Amino acid sequence: MKLASTIWKKNLFVAAALTLMTLLLLNGGIRQAWAAPTSGTSIVLDGKSLDGAESLVRQGTTMVPIRVISEQLGYAVNWQKSTGHVTIGSEPSQIVLTIGSLNADSPLGSISLTQAPFIQSNTTYVPLRFVGTQMGLGVKWEQASQTVLLQSPIEAPPVPPAPEAPPAVDNPAAISIDSISFSDKRLTISAGADVTPTRFELNNPDRLVVDLPGTVFGPALLQNEALARGAEAKLAVENSSLVKQVRYSQFSQNPSIVRVVIDLNRKTGYNLYTQGNLIIVDLNNDGTAAPIDSNGKKTVVIDPGHGDHDSGGVGISKIQEKNIVLNVGLKVAALLKQEPNINLIMTRSDDTFVTLTDRAKIANDAKADLFLSIHANISPSSSSAGGTETFYAEASRSKALSDVIQKHVLAATGFKDRGSKQANYSVIRNTKMPAALVELGFLSNLNEETLLNQDDFQQKIAEAIVAGIKEYLNL
């Protein structure tokens, strides 16, 4: 009996020990799969290993502490414990993630994540691929070495100095701007032929901008040294409490646009009108700005997204969204300039940055009939995601435009139909006319990126966009 009791106790001890070992192993397995830093995983930025940049993998998503984002990658990070918000980067490319949420806010609206940010052992973890892609980094996974490869955007080569030859010689079909003067609160611009100007206002500081499509500086103005080398010239304004100065430059070579900017000390009313070959901006008016007489033309605003330091999405081959959409936008502009019943305004015609607020304001101030923003998509989680989609903010005002743009652009790209749908993007939410934002395709999809970078494919898309605009405007 004593022997049996001893054996029973021994078996009970062994069973308990086995149970404890099983629990420890399970717990260890859970730690290994869900909590501990992934063994052997490393992060490399521009060929240099980021020492101490530990990572976790959850549901196939590489997660890193936010200190890696700030200390190792150099981005500004703001952690708000009370709201659970993690803000990364600075305007205009700022993104906001929320602990436990699969939605992240970006400059173009809400984006779905494959893994939500989380806190573990007092450390906040965020998805590396998503953050890297949004910040303009190329992100790749090297399976053999278990390495995350990060690549900074390739900077465009410096723009060569402007040629000594006058722009008018390079573009003989353009109308010459022969003189610019300011007197008695009145700006007078003399052109070699009739010019239809466009104008918009900017705030902080207050500015009145006048664009002269199809124009270049004539020989007389090119005697100015600054203009001759392609820089900006300034016209001194003396004894004026209203105007600081007048600036003018060759804003764009293709299409040819001379831009004149009046820097104001305060907002003021004005009239813009033409008399023969003269363009006159009269500030002797205390009322509100009078719209340009468009002679029955429809005013169309084309908005190529991003620009300058804001590259937008960066494709698999390091192609930047800002360049793709600008090329398409310029091709659209060239086609619309041939339409006699359309008055064209571009929010940007070169690699410059315009805020989201100013993009909408340009269209609103011009009392435009239609606004179209051009973008290209990025999927932070899938290289197979693809397709064309178009967005509108307010259905009653803009869905019809979005639908017709989607129809035409989809036919041109041949990509997957992702539909015409509602979104709360700033540029289409804050415009007061029918407005749409078209995502041509995915730069994170190698096939679509390759096509979107081809000149003939861009031309095909531009023709489709113009066809959609004309159909919507019944032209």
Short mmCIF file of C-alpha atoms in Angstrom, two decimals:
data_model
loop_
_atom_site.label_atom_id
_atom_site.label_comp_id
_atom_site.label_asym_id
_atom_site.label_seq_id
_atom_site.Cartn_x
_atom_site.Cartn_y
_atom_site.Cartn_z
CA MET A 1 0.00 0.00 0.00
CA LYS A 2 2.86 2.30 0.87
CA LEU A 3 4.60 1.39 -2.41
CA ALA A 4 1.44 2.11 -4.41
CA SER A 5 1.05 5.47 -2.71
CA THR A 6 4.65 6.35 -3.52
CA ILE A 7 4.19 5.39 -7.20
CA TRP A 8 0.95 7.40 -7.41
CA LYS A 9 2.63 10.51 -5.98
CA LYS A 10 5.56 10.09 -8.38
CA ASN A 11 3.21 9.82 -11.35
CA LEU A 12 1.30 12.86 -10.17
CA PHE A 13 4.55 14.84 -9.94
CA VAL A 14 5.61 13.75 -13.41
CA ALA A 15 2.21 14.69 -14.85
CA ALA A 16 2.34 18.09 -13.20
CA ALA A 17 5.86 18.66 -14.46
CA LEU A 18 4.88 17.68 -18.00
CA THR A 19 1.87 20.01 -17.85
CA LEU A 20 4.06 22.87 -16.65
CA MET A 21 6.63 22.19 -19.39
CA THR A 22 3.85 22.15 -22.00
CA LEU A 23 2.51 25.50 -20.80
CA LEU A 24 5.99 26.99 -20.82
CA LEU A 25 6.62 25.70 -24.33
CA LEU A 26 3.28 27.04 -25.54
CA ASN A 27 3.93 30.36 -23.91
CA GLY A 28 7.39 30.44 -25.40
CA GLY A 29 5.93 29.61 -28.80
CA ILE A 30 3.46 32.44 -28.47
CA ARG A 31 6.27 34.77 -27.49
CA GLN A 32 8.33 33.63 -30.45
CA ALA A 33 5.47 34.09 -32.93
CA TRP A 34 3.79 37.21 -31.54
CA ALA A 35 5.99 39.05 -29.08
CA ALA A 36 9.71 38.51 -29.39
CA PRO A 37 11.88 40.29 -31.94
CA THR A 38 12.05 38.24 -35.12
CA SER A 39 15.29 36.28 -35.03
CA GLY A 40 17.65 37.11 -37.87
CA THR A 41 15.52 39.95 -39.30
CA SER A 42 17.53 43.06 -40.17
CA ILE A 43 16.72 46.46 -41.66
CA VAL A 44 18.99 48.09 -44.25
CA LEU A 45 18.65 51.72 -45.40
CA ASP A 46 20.50 52.71 -48.59
CA GLY A 47 22.87 49.78 -48.16
CA LYS A 48 23.64 50.50 -44.49
CA SER A 49 22.38 48.20 -41.73
CA LEU A 50 20.35 49.91 -39.00
CA ASP A 51 21.95 48.46 -35.88
CA GLY A 52 19.58 47.83 -33.00
CA ALA A 53 16.47 48.26 -35.15
CA GLU A 54 14.59 45.28 -33.77
CA SER A 55 11.36 44.24 -35.43
CA LEU A 56 8.33 42.04 -34.86
CA VAL A 57 6.27 40.22 -37.44
CA ARG A 58 2.51 40.06 -37.04
CA GLN A 59 0.28 38.52 -39.68
CA GLY A 60 3.13 38.82 -42.17
CA THR A 61 3.64 42.53 -41.45
CA THR A 62 6.99 43.81 -40.18
CA MET A 63 6.43 46.10 -37.19
CA VAL A 64 9.09 48.40 -35.72
CA PRO A 65 9.23 50.64 -32.62
CA ILE A 66 8.46 54.28 -33.33
CA ARG A 67 11.94 55.19 -32.08
CA VAL A 68 13.30 53.41 -35.19
CA ILE A 69 11.20 55.77 -37.32
CA SER A 70 12.50 58.85 -35.47
CA GLU A 71 16.07 57.92 -34.51
CA GLN A 72 17.10 55.60 -37.36
CA LEU A 73 15.06 56.94 -40.30
CA GLY A 74 15.04 60.56 -39.15
CA TYR A 75 11.32 61.37 -39.42
CA ALA A 76 9.48 63.57 -36.93
CA VAL A 77 7.27 61.47 -34.63
CA ASN A 78 4.64 62.74 -32.20
CA TRP A 79 3.00 60.23 -29.81
CA GLN A 80 -0.22 61.33 -28.11
CA LYS A 81 -0.90 58.88 -25.32
CA SER A 82 -4.33 60.31 -24.50
CA THR A 83 -5.72 59.71 -28.00
CA GLY A 84 -3.50 56.84 -29.12
CA HIS A 85 -2.45 58.84 -32.18
CA VAL A 86 1.01 58.48 -33.72
CA THR A 87 1.82 61.35 -36.10
CA ILE A 88 4.76 60.78 -38.45
CA GLY A 89 6.39 63.33 -40.75
CA SER A 90 5.38 66.93 -41.34
CA GLU A 91 2.95 68.72 -43.60
CA PRO A 92 2.12 68.15 -46.39
CA SER A 93 3.19 64.48 -46.27
CA GLN A 94 2.10 63.82 -42.68
CA ILE A 95 0.44 60.53 -41.75
CA VAL A 96 -1.51 59.68 -38.60
CA LEU A 97 -1.90 56.15 -37.20
CA THR A 98 -4.02 55.11 -34.23
CA ILE A 99 -3.22 52.33 -31.78
CA GLY A 100 -5.47 49.34 -32.48
CA SER A 101 -6.93 50.83 -35.68
CA LEU A 102 -6.60 49.38 -39.19
CA ASN A 103 -7.17 52.84 -40.72
CA ALA A 104 -4.46 55.48 -41.19
CA ASP A 105 -4.87 59.07 -42.34
CA SER A 106 -2.70 60.34 -45.20
CA PRO A 107 -2.72 63.51 -47.34
CA LEU A 108 -5.08 61.72 -49.77
CA GLY A 109 -7.44 60.38 -47.10
CA SER A 110 -7.93 57.16 -45.15
CA ILE A 111 -5.82 54.08 -46.01
CA SER A 112 -6.45 50.53 -44.75
CA LEU A 113 -3.63 48.69 -42.95
CA THR A 114 -2.99 44.95 -42.81
CA GLN A 115 -1.86 45.21 -39.17
CA ALA A 116 -2.83 47.85 -36.63
CA PRO A 117 -0.20 49.67 -34.54
CA PHE A 118 0.08 48.29 -31.01
CA ILE A 119 1.85 48.77 -27.68
CA GLN A 120 3.92 45.98 -26.16
CA SER A 121 6.21 46.18 -23.14
CA ASN A 122 5.73 49.97 -23.11
CA THR A 123 6.94 50.17 -26.73
CA THR A 124 4.76 51.42 -29.59
CA TYR A 125 5.06 49.45 -32.84
CA VAL A 126 4.03 50.65 -36.32
CA PRO A 127 4.03 48.91 -39.76
CA LEU A 128 7.39 49.56 -41.44
CA ARG A 129 6.33 49.06 -45.07
CA PHE A 130 3.38 51.43 -44.81
CA VAL A 131 5.34 54.18 -43.07
CA GLY A 132 8.31 53.80 -45.42
CA THR A 133 6.16 53.91 -48.56
CA GLN A 134 4.20 56.94 -47.36
CA MET A 135 7.45 58.76 -46.58
CA GLY A 136 8.71 58.10 -50.12
CA LEU A 137 11.04 55.19 -49.40
CA GLY A 138 11.32 52.12 -51.58
CA VAL A 139 10.58 49.04 -49.45
CA LYS A 140 11.53 45.46 -50.38
CA TRP A 141 11.74 42.14 -48.51
CA GLU A 142 14.72 39.86 -49.16
CA GLN A 143 13.59 36.39 -48.16
CA ALA A 144 16.99 34.65 -48.29
CA SER A 145 18.62 36.97 -45.76
CA GLN A 146 15.42 37.88 -43.88
CA THR A 147 16.15 41.55 -44.54
CA VAL A 148 13.95 44.61 -45.05
CA LEU A 149 15.60 46.80 -47.71
CA LEU A 150 14.80 50.52 -47.63
CA GLN A 151 15.84 52.88 -50.43
CA SER A 152 15.64 56.67 -50.28
CA PRO A 153 14.01 58.36 -53.31
CA ILE A 154 16.41 59.05 -56.14
CA GLU A 155 16.73 62.79 -56.55
CA ALA A 156 16.22 64.24 -59.99
CA PRO A 157 19.36 65.62 -61.62
CA PRO A 158 19.80 69.39 -61.29
CA VAL A 159 18.04 71.47 -63.90
CA PRO A 160 20.60 72.86 -66.36
CA PRO A 161 20.93 76.65 -66.63
CA ALA A 162 18.51 78.39 -68.96
CA PRO A 163 19.90 78.91 -72.47
CA GLU A 164 21.10 82.37 -73.41
CA ALA A 165 18.82 82.45 -76.45
CA PRO A 166 15.49 84.23 -75.86
CA PRO A 167 12.56 81.86 -75.26
CA ALA A 168 10.69 83.56 -78.12
CA VAL A 169 13.20 82.12 -80.57
CA ASP A 170 12.63 78.60 -79.20
CA ASN A 171 8.87 79.02 -79.46
CA PRO A 172 8.10 81.38 -82.37
CA ALA A 173 4.37 80.61 -82.22
CA ALA A 174 4.06 82.07 -78.70
CA ILE A 175 2.81 85.62 -78.17
CA SER A 176 5.44 88.03 -76.88
CA ILE A 177 5.00 90.03 -73.69
CA ASP A 178 6.56 93.38 -74.54
CA SER A 179 6.21 95.47 -71.38
CA ILE A 180 4.98 95.33 -67.77
CA SER A 181 4.36 98.50 -65.77
CA PHE A 182 2.60 99.60 -62.59
CA SER A 183 1.22 103.07 -61.95
CA ASP A 184 -1.67 104.60 -60.04
CA LYS A 185 -2.78 101.22 -58.61
CA ARG A 186 -2.94 99.80 -62.10
CA LEU A 187 -0.85 96.98 -63.61
CA THR A 188 -0.57 97.18 -67.39
CA ILE A 189 0.82 94.34 -69.52
CA SER A 190 1.42 94.86 -73.22
CA ALA A 191 1.35 91.77 -75.48
CA GLY A 192 2.10 91.22 -79.15
CA ALA A 193 -1.44 89.91 -79.77
CA ASP A 194 -4.66 89.16 -77.92
CA VAL A 195 -4.13 87.10 -74.75
CA THR A 196 -6.81 85.61 -72.51
CA PRO A 197 -5.44 85.85 -68.95
CA THR A 198 -6.37 83.74 -65.96
CA ARG A 199 -6.06 84.84 -62.37
CA PHE A 200 -6.26 83.53 -58.83
CA GLU A 201 -5.54 84.79 -55.32
CA LEU A 202 -3.32 83.34 -52.59
CA ASN A 203 -3.19 84.05 -48.87
CA ASN A 204 -0.49 84.25 -46.19
CA PRO A 205 0.91 86.41 -47.65
CA ASP A 206 -1.74 88.01 -49.86
CA ARG A 207 -0.94 87.73 -53.56
CA LEU A 208 -2.77 88.24 -56.83
CA VAL A 209 -1.48 85.95 -59.59
CA VAL A 210 -2.08 86.54 -63.30
CA ASP A 211 -1.13 83.82 -65.80
CA LEU A 212 -0.75 84.60 -69.50
CA PRO A 213 -1.14 81.34 -71.48
CA GLY A 214 0.75 80.97 -74.74
CA THR A 215 3.21 83.78 -74.02
CA VAL A 216 6.96 84.37 -73.67
CA PHE A 217 8.97 87.48 -72.91
CA GLY A 218 9.80 89.65 -75.91
CA PRO A 219 13.28 91.02 -76.73
CA ALA A 220 12.75 94.25 -74.78
CA LEU A 221 12.01 92.49 -71.49
CA LEU A 222 14.75 89.94 -72.09
CA GLN A 223 17.23 92.77 -71.72
CA ASN A 224 16.58 92.24 -68.02
CA GLU A 225 19.45 90.10 -66.75
CA ALA A 226 17.26 88.00 -64.44
CA LEU A 227 14.77 87.14 -67.19
CA ALA A 228 17.58 86.38 -69.65
CA ARG A 229 18.91 83.65 -67.38
CA GLY A 230 15.43 82.26 -66.67
CA ALA A 231 15.04 83.79 -63.21
CA GLU A 232 12.35 86.03 -61.74
CA ALA A 233 12.37 89.79 -62.30
CA LYS A 234 10.93 92.36 -59.92
CA LEU A 235 9.25 95.69 -60.50
CA ALA A 236 9.72 98.17 -57.68
CA VAL A 237 6.54 99.86 -56.46
CA GLU A 238 7.14 103.10 -54.58
CA ASN A 239 4.89 104.99 -52.17
CA SER A 240 2.14 102.38 -52.18
CA SER A 241 0.39 101.25 -49.01
CA LEU A 242 -1.36 98.53 -51.00
CA VAL A 243 1.32 96.86 -53.14
CA LYS A 244 4.72 95.62 -51.96
CA GLN A 245 6.13 94.70 -55.36
CA VAL A 246 5.35 93.09 -58.71
CA ARG A 247 7.21 89.93 -59.77
CA TYR A 248 7.17 88.18 -63.14
CA SER A 249 8.82 85.14 -64.72
CA GLN A 250 8.53 82.51 -67.44
CA PHE A 251 6.44 80.21 -65.24
CA SER A 252 6.36 77.41 -67.81
CA GLN A 253 8.12 76.73 -71.11
CA ASN A 254 5.83 73.94 -72.30
CA PRO A 255 3.12 75.10 -72.40
CA SER A 256 4.43 78.68 -72.56
CA ILE A 257 3.09 80.70 -69.63
CA VAL A 258 4.29 84.06 -68.32
CA ARG A 259 3.22 84.58 -64.70
CA VAL A 260 2.88 87.98 -63.02
CA VAL A 261 2.48 88.16 -59.23
CA ILE A 262 1.34 91.24 -57.32
CA ASP A 263 2.49 91.03 -53.69
CA LEU A 264 -0.11 92.83 -51.58
CA ASN A 265 0.07 94.37 -48.12
CA ARG A 266 -3.60 93.51 -47.66
CA LYS A 267 -6.52 92.04 -49.54
CA THR A 268 -8.17 94.35 -52.04
CA GLY A 269 -10.81 94.34 -54.71
CA TYR A 270 -9.76 94.64 -58.34
CA ASN A 271 -10.90 94.40 -61.95
CA LEU A 272 -9.07 92.39 -64.60
CA TYR A 273 -9.85 93.21 -68.21
CA THR A 274 -8.31 93.51 -71.67
CA GLN A 275 -8.20 96.39 -74.14
CA GLY A 276 -6.87 95.17 -77.46
CA ASN A 277 -3.40 93.79 -76.74
CA LEU A 278 -3.32 95.23 -73.22
CA ILE A 279 -4.05 93.23 -70.06
CA ILE A 280 -4.98 95.52 -67.17
CA VAL A 281 -5.36 94.79 -63.46
CA ASP A 282 -7.05 97.78 -61.83
CA LEU A 283 -6.77 97.91 -58.03
CA ASN A 284 -8.81 101.13 -57.82
CA ASN A 285 -11.83 99.12 -56.74
CA ASP A 286 -13.05 98.63 -53.18
CA GLY A 287 -15.45 95.88 -54.13
CA THR A 288 -14.82 92.20 -54.63
CA ALA A 289 -12.81 90.86 -57.51
CA ALA A 290 -14.66 90.70 -60.78
CA PRO A 291 -14.47 87.44 -62.71
CA ILE A 292 -12.85 87.37 -66.11
CA ASP A 293 -15.23 87.53 -69.02
CA SER A 294 -14.71 84.07 -70.48
CA ASN A 295 -16.87 84.84 -73.52
CA GLY A 296 -19.01 81.79 -72.87
CA LYS A 297 -16.03 79.46 -72.44
CA LYS A 298 -16.00 76.73 -69.82
CA THR A 299 -13.21 77.09 -67.27
CA VAL A 300 -11.45 73.80 -66.53
CA VAL A 301 -8.86 73.38 -63.76
CA ILE A 302 -6.37 70.51 -64.13
CA ASP A 303 -4.53 69.62 -60.93
CA PRO A 304 -1.47 67.35 -61.21
CA GLY A 305 -0.97 66.07 -57.65
CA HIS A 306 2.04 66.58 -55.36
CA GLY A 307 5.20 68.38 -56.60
CA ASP A 308 8.65 69.55 -55.49
CA HIS A 309 9.50 68.03 -52.07
CA ASP A 310 6.21 66.09 -52.05
CA SER A 311 6.97 63.17 -54.37
CA GLY A 312 3.67 61.39 -53.76
CA GLY A 313 3.92 57.62 -54.09
CA VAL A 314 7.20 55.99 -55.14
CA GLY A 315 6.96 52.98 -57.43
CA ILE A 316 8.81 49.70 -57.49
CA SER A 317 11.36 51.19 -59.92
CA LYS A 318 11.64 54.39 -57.85
CA ILE A 319 9.42 56.30 -60.26
CA GLN A 320 7.79 59.20 -58.44
CA GLU A 321 4.08 59.90 -58.68
CA LYS A 322 4.60 63.67 -58.97
CA ASN A 323 6.43 63.23 -62.29
CA ILE A 324 3.94 60.79 -63.82
CA VAL A 325 0.90 62.93 -63.05
CA LEU A 326 2.62 66.15 -64.17
CA ASN A 327 3.47 64.58 -67.54
CA VAL A 328 -0.13 63.46 -67.98
CA GLY A 329 -1.43 66.84 -66.82
CA LEU A 330 0.72 68.72 -69.33
CA LYS A 331 -0.50 66.46 -72.13
CA VAL A 332 -4.09 67.14 -71.06
CA ALA A 333 -3.33 70.88 -71.04
CA ALA A 334 -1.89 70.77 -74.55
CA LEU A 335 -5.05 69.11 -75.83
CA LEU A 336 -7.43 71.42 -73.96
CA LYS A 337 -5.64 74.48 -75.34
CA GLN A 338 -6.82 73.38 -78.78
CA GLU A 339 -10.46 73.48 -77.64
CA PRO A 340 -11.96 76.88 -78.54
CA ASN A 341 -14.67 76.64 -75.88
CA ILE A 342 -12.43 75.80 -72.93
CA ASN A 343 -10.50 78.21 -70.72
CA LEU A 344 -7.69 76.18 -69.09
CA ILE A 345 -6.09 76.70 -65.67
CA MET A 346 -3.28 74.51 -64.31
CA THR A 347 -2.58 74.40 -60.57
CA ARG A 348 1.02 73.57 -61.43
CA SER A 349 2.86 73.29 -64.74
CA ASP A 350 6.27 72.27 -63.43
CA ASP A 351 7.89 70.67 -60.39
CA THR A 352 6.53 73.14 -57.85
CA PHE A 353 4.52 72.55 -54.68
CA VAL A 354 1.01 73.89 -54.16
CA THR A 355 -0.84 73.23 -50.90
CA LEU A 356 -4.12 71.33 -50.94
CA THR A 357 -5.89 74.47 -49.74
CA ASP A 358 -4.45 76.60 -52.54
CA ARG A 359 -5.33 74.02 -55.19
CA ALA A 360 -9.00 74.27 -54.25
CA LYS A 361 -8.76 78.05 -53.89
CA ILE A 362 -7.34 78.45 -57.39
CA ALA A 363 -10.41 76.69 -58.79
CA ASN A 364 -12.87 78.52 -56.56
CA ASP A 365 -11.41 81.96 -57.28
CA ALA A 366 -11.54 81.29 -61.01
CA LYS A 367 -15.20 80.27 -60.66
CA ALA A 368 -14.28 77.15 -62.60
CA ASP A 369 -16.87 74.90 -64.21
CA LEU A 370 -14.89 71.71 -63.57
CA PHE A 371 -11.94 70.56 -61.43
CA LEU A 372 -9.94 67.37 -62.04
CA SER A 373 -7.06 66.21 -59.85
CA ILE A 374 -4.70 63.61 -61.36
CA HIS A 375 -2.93 61.02 -59.20
CA ALA A 376 -1.40 57.54 -59.26
CA ASN A 377 -1.99 54.92 -56.58
CA ILE A 378 0.26 52.97 -54.20
CA SER A 379 -0.55 49.86 -52.20
CA PRO A 380 1.67 49.62 -49.10
CA SER A 381 0.83 45.96 -48.59
CA SER A 382 0.44 44.30 -52.00
CA SER A 383 2.42 44.51 -55.24
CA SER A 384 -0.44 42.79 -57.08
CA ALA A 385 -3.05 45.44 -56.26
CA GLY A 386 -3.97 47.42 -59.35
CA GLY A 387 -6.62 49.24 -61.29
CA THR A 388 -8.10 52.62 -62.13
CA GLU A 389 -10.50 54.47 -59.82
CA THR A 390 -12.07 57.91 -59.62
CA PHE A 391 -13.37 59.74 -56.55
CA TYR A 392 -15.95 62.44 -55.86
CA ALA A 393 -16.83 64.12 -52.55
CA GLU A 394 -20.44 65.25 -53.00
CA ALA A 395 -22.63 62.96 -55.10
CA SER A 396 -25.22 65.53 -56.17
CA ARG A 397 -22.56 67.84 -57.57
CA SER A 398 -19.72 65.60 -58.72
CA LYS A 399 -20.71 61.94 -59.15
CA ALA A 400 -21.68 62.41 -62.79
CA LEU A 401 -18.25 63.91 -63.54
CA SER A 402 -16.48 61.12 -61.65
CA ASP A 403 -18.46 58.47 -63.52
CA VAL A 404 -17.63 59.83 -66.97
CA ILE A 405 -13.92 60.31 -66.18
CA GLN A 406 -13.73 56.76 -64.81
CA LYS A 407 -15.40 55.41 -67.95
CA HIS A 408 -12.97 57.08 -70.35
CA VAL A 409 -9.74 56.61 -68.38
CA LEU A 410 -10.55 52.96 -67.66
CA ALA A 411 -11.02 52.33 -71.38
CA ALA A 412 -7.61 53.89 -72.02
CA THR A 413 -5.64 52.04 -69.33
CA GLY A 414 -7.31 48.64 -69.62
CA PHE A 415 -6.61 48.14 -65.92
CA LYS A 416 -8.99 46.62 -63.36
CA ASP A 417 -12.15 48.67 -62.81
CA ARG A 418 -12.02 49.87 -59.18
CA GLY A 419 -15.04 52.07 -59.75
CA SER A 420 -16.24 55.62 -59.26
CA LYS A 421 -16.77 56.19 -55.54
CA GLN A 422 -17.10 58.71 -52.75
CA ALA A 423 -14.10 59.94 -50.72
CA ASN A 424 -13.37 62.90 -48.49
CA TYR A 425 -10.16 64.13 -50.12
CA SER A 426 -9.40 67.79 -49.45
CA VAL A 427 -9.13 69.06 -53.03
CA ILE A 428 -12.48 67.64 -54.10
CA ARG A 429 -14.19 68.38 -50.79
CA ASN A 430 -13.26 72.07 -50.73
CA THR A 431 -13.92 72.93 -54.38
CA LYS A 432 -17.29 74.54 -55.10
CA MET A 433 -17.79 73.13 -58.59
CA PRO A 434 -18.06 69.56 -59.97
CA ALA A 435 -14.75 67.98 -58.95
CA ALA A 436 -13.15 64.56 -59.26
CA LEU A 437 -9.83 62.89 -58.40
CA VAL A 438 -8.64 60.13 -60.73
CA GLU A 439 -6.13 57.46 -59.68
CA LEU A 440 -4.70 56.31 -63.01
CA GLY A 441 -3.13 53.07 -61.76
CA PHE A 442 -0.78 51.58 -59.16
CA LEU A 443 2.93 52.44 -59.13
CA SER A 444 3.38 49.58 -56.65
CA ASN A 445 2.27 47.21 -59.44
CA LEU A 446 5.25 46.63 -61.77
CA ASN A 447 3.13 46.19 -64.93
CA GLU A 448 1.05 49.31 -64.30
CA GLU A 449 4.10 51.34 -63.23
CA THR A 450 5.89 50.39 -66.46
CA LEU A 451 2.94 51.44 -68.62
CA LEU A 452 2.29 54.68 -66.72
CA ASN A 453 5.89 55.71 -67.32
CA GLN A 454 5.56 55.36 -71.12
CA ASP A 455 4.99 58.54 -73.12
CA ASP A 456 2.51 57.03 -75.58
CA PHE A 457 0.50 55.48 -72.74
CA GLN A 458 0.38 58.86 -70.98
CA GLN A 459 -0.83 60.46 -74.21
CA LYS A 460 -3.57 57.84 -74.49
CA ILE A 461 -4.71 58.62 -70.95
CA ALA A 462 -4.61 62.37 -71.63
CA GLU A 463 -6.82 61.95 -74.69
CA ALA A 464 -9.26 59.90 -72.62
CA ILE A 465 -9.40 62.56 -69.90
CA VAL A 466 -10.10 65.28 -72.46
CA ALA A 467 -12.82 63.13 -74.05
CA GLY A 468 -14.41 62.70 -70.63
CA ILE A 469 -14.26 66.43 -69.90
CA LYS A 470 -15.83 67.29 -73.25
CA GLU A 471 -18.58 64.71 -72.77
CA TYR A 472 -19.39 66.05 -69.32
CA LEU A 473 -19.45 69.67 -70.55
CA ASN A 474 -21.44 68.72 -73.67
CA LEU A 475 -18.76 70.15 -75.96
#
